[in-house]
């Protein structure tokens, strides 16, 4: 209920500016609300929304009478109406809602499973009684009766008693209260202070419904027991104790109308006021009712997920002790992290301190500089000493001056470097607990010898003896000595750190085993804690629709006037309920859905790129066949075969991202030209939907579904429960725990997790036996697996094989987990698609602000955008047809561009489109539009009823999709295909060039061939030796250094976002004194903050991984160049560096254990919402937490650096080994062919013919693929 309170408070705050919404606009919004309910399978609330639409259309004001079955409700209504309209009795007289309206006396009984039953004006009340008590078959009862009190659009609703033992009574009562504009809660004098009354009235007040308490039958009061004043006071106090402030309290008696305390006349007066003000009350009342339906819809989603929580809850119930798993896990993780901290700190602090010593060491004081001057002077041309025997004297003087400078510089180095570094090494080892006698011995013996030669080597040719020259020389020799000391000191530090790490590793292993033993429990708790977030987003979307509006509402037409039938014509009162029907979603399909290929639609694809690739592949195979048995060309032939195979299988992966309701599915359908993907109502669905070209095993319109295995779905639910602080071991426990979650205590960000767990709970039993399987289904079942959340939540991926122009060219469209997916695994999946896809499309809605999830995803795109060789990102602004003018459209696009810039994405390729218009146009081209859909297309295109629709190309241009597709096809098919073809052509040219070299070699005269043969043998040995002796140490160190530098800035960037993360986690909607557990809300906020920061760190490190890969590729390419330079083989090039496709390392979704223990104390800075949000408490807590998070953030970054370093250095070393092996093979093969040619062991004429054949095939293919049109 806390969620309902929140929405009502939000509505109240905006009510002044929102409740003057025009009737037709509110009608439009509720229509959309109903459509959302229908899409989610929530038939109950969809029906209620339809009832609200009817109420709004009729502008019918309703007062509901609720309360005890024996409190006199029916009697009170009969008194109001002036005659017996309802049967009355001290026992329940109705199990159904009865609506009473003014008109000619008549009745209609609406049955659940058959046609309504009508009664004319001569019916007797007793005839209604059997229907009134039949709650199984009867849905509602409508009565029409003449009345002086009720107006034409006013009705009274009688409800079954809420304290009835029949639960159906309560359901029936609550099922109609959304239609009431005010509630009179009628209680028996003797049964006021019952929990049923308090809970029910509090529920109504929390929903924002005006509630008037009526304490009836006060004639039962006797003064000698208690004064009426005391009784009245006790009633008021009792409701106040429950925090219930009714809109009025009336004490009444229908039996003793003259009772001195009887307020029946006042109650009548209040009803009269309400009836007079109905025009101003009805709009806010309907908006409030819509909010209630949204809250009920959230409960519907919650119920769907009951099974999902069960396994986590069961897992946690299996805990053998009451120990706090989270604390133990954090403690162990902290101990694990701290084991390696001394080594890291010793090394990092040592490096800094060594540098400080070097920077501050005065190696060249004045005296030394003077000796340097004398030394330089002795090296000047013409320097000599004396006149007689000057040669020997000069030589002796030169040696003396060199030695004097050397001796003093050595002494200075010893005093200012050696002593200080020794002290530093000794101090650091003591400070960080490295007690190793051998190391201490090495420290004491630490010295860095250097010779006089160093001083001579630093003399620059032509050096003078002026002041500036002396200063430069002094600086050079000082730096040379410092470099020697730096290298020696850092070697000592590294040795010590490595030894410390080895010592720590032994202890770390036992801790890791303990962590592994409790990790499942911890993850189960965390998964349960995460459940509710998904619901919050769905609820917020619907609330935003009602409060702030929906696209297209400005075009809503005024509702036609409702004309109630005259009283004398009320022969069939129920007909009035059909005054207007809720607008149905327009079907864009013809009655008979066909499963034919959509390949015939108008496409932006003008060339048959696939045939180009296939023809080039055929040319490669034929060329390979021509040369495969030529000595020295077998490797090239194999390479051509491999490239041919890649071209034949060449697929272009296009990853489609976007926020929920951005029109992602609609956009994909427009690209395919048909209604294939259902518009899923589930923002939580996290399956990967792939649309692929059909093949022999998978015909057109067939679908493969891979269901998550038991481990993965368990991991997902455990993760979601963790968000709620609930730990479980099994999915059965999780489902059980899900049932126990209180939606009112769910942090807003946890609602999606809550929704997800409810979906699992609902669908688990049905799908349990199929977990881990791959099933083949048709299009109809496919739509269920996408659109029905209790099925979608179990799907790992779906492959739809569909024939259309896109897939015919080898394009695979991947509809990825949404930006707002709740599962941490899916963040990694999304990143892999960003990294490896040939193109990335992000779809946003025309007037849709980026959600938090959208922004996080786009920030990640911004981080990695510059690591790609080509800009492969396309941004779509969908539903652009909502724009009223070009100026407005330009403004929206500019706004999106600005928002993208805040995410680090500048100069984006952005395309405003109307995917619906494009889809309609393509379906219309193939005759698949219904009349209503054609009408929509006409309206979109501004074409009159009698006019012909424009050509599809014109409609596509109008929709904006044509412009997008032109550029998209140019990039994906044209540019990428051209790159692939150029690489293939280069492979063939390589073969032609090699054959040409062999032919030239073979046709030389014998003596030249003999000489070249010997030289070739020598060149081969030299080249192989160069490869074997290749020292890549510096290259590996360069990669390591790059990782260190990249990671260094991660922490700073993440902490720059701390304020944003804090505001997101501790927001007013989550921290209100509305009955929820505020301490639990604070705890959930802290956990959300940790998740935010850990998520951001993980995203930063993923981006760092991609930058590292790019750097490695650059280093690898230079390594190849270095090899070629050393080998110096004429007319020979090694194959380019081709790095493997690396799997991005996994990064945790939480901080290392033991690093977050200090965070909890900061929560004590929260006193109450007012102090927190209005009196500076928020800033104080933020500052405290920002300081405390330094430790876990640094621990996370350090661990991330270790993961990156270990993974990528290992991969890089393997790559280098592969390059060595491949280079040796290429060299050996090349020389085998060359030696065969020089040794006349090759059929030269045959080789000439083969060369001519391959050259011709290359020429013909290049010409064909450049000109052939589809």
PDB file of C-alpha atoms in Angstrom, residues 1054-1063 1089-1090 1158-1163 1178-1194:
ATOM      1  CA  UNK A1054      33.440   7.018 -10.859  1.00  0.00           C
ATOM      2  CA  UNK A1055      33.719   9.228  -7.775  1.00  0.00           C
ATOM      3  CA  UNK A1056      32.869  12.270  -9.898  1.00  0.00           C
ATOM      4  CA  UNK A1057      29.436  10.657 -10.268  1.00  0.00           C
ATOM      5  CA  UNK A1058      28.987  10.030  -6.546  1.00  0.00           C
ATOM      6  CA  UNK A1059      26.536  12.889  -6.000  1.00  0.00           C
ATOM      7  CA  UNK A1060      24.344  11.631  -8.830  1.00  0.00           C
ATOM      8  CA  UNK A1061      24.475   8.070  -7.465  1.00  0.00           C
ATOM      9  CA  UNK A1062      23.600   9.254  -3.963  1.00  0.00           C
ATOM     10  CA  UNK A1063      20.567  11.264  -5.105  1.00  0.00           C
ATOM     11  CA  UNK A1089      24.157   3.115  -3.879  1.00  0.00           C
ATOM     12  CA  UNK A1090      26.694   0.291  -3.645  1.00  0.00           C
ATOM     13  CA  UNK A1158      32.184   1.192   7.597  1.00  0.00           C
ATOM     14  CA  UNK A1159      29.297   2.413   5.428  1.00  0.00           C
ATOM     15  CA  UNK A1160      26.480   1.466   7.793  1.00  0.00           C
ATOM     16  CA  UNK A1161      27.330   4.069  10.425  1.00  0.00           C
ATOM     17  CA  UNK A1162      26.575   6.919   8.002  1.00  0.00           C
ATOM     18  CA  UNK A1163      22.878   5.971   7.974  1.00  0.00           C
ATOM     19  CA  UNK A1178      21.195  14.779   2.850  1.00  0.00           C
ATOM     20  CA  UNK A1179      24.439  16.684   2.232  1.00  0.00           C
ATOM     21  CA  UNK A1180      25.971  15.503   5.511  1.00  0.00           C
ATOM     22  CA  UNK A1181      25.245  11.866   4.751  1.00  0.00           C
ATOM     23  CA  UNK A1182      26.524  12.269   1.210  1.00  0.00           C
ATOM     24  CA  UNK A1183      29.825  13.696   2.422  1.00  0.00           C
ATOM     25  CA  UNK A1184      30.209  10.955   5.031  1.00  0.00           C
ATOM     26  CA  UNK A1185      29.475   8.174   2.568  1.00  0.00           C
ATOM     27  CA  UNK A1186      31.669   9.688  -0.111  1.00  0.00           C
ATOM     28  CA  UNK A1187      34.616   9.502   2.262  1.00  0.00           C
ATOM     29  CA  UNK A1188      33.781   5.962   3.407  1.00  0.00           C
ATOM     30  CA  UNK A1189      33.363   4.660  -0.151  1.00  0.00           C
ATOM     31  CA  UNK A1190      36.975   5.515  -0.976  1.00  0.00           C
ATOM     32  CA  UNK A1191      38.096   2.188   0.481  1.00  0.00           C
ATOM     33  CA  UNK A1192      35.717  -0.170  -1.360  1.00  0.00           C
ATOM     34  CA  UNK A1193      36.078   1.759  -4.607  1.00  0.00           C
ATOM     35  CA  UNK A1194      39.867   1.557  -4.430  1.00  0.00           C
TER      36      UNK A1194
END
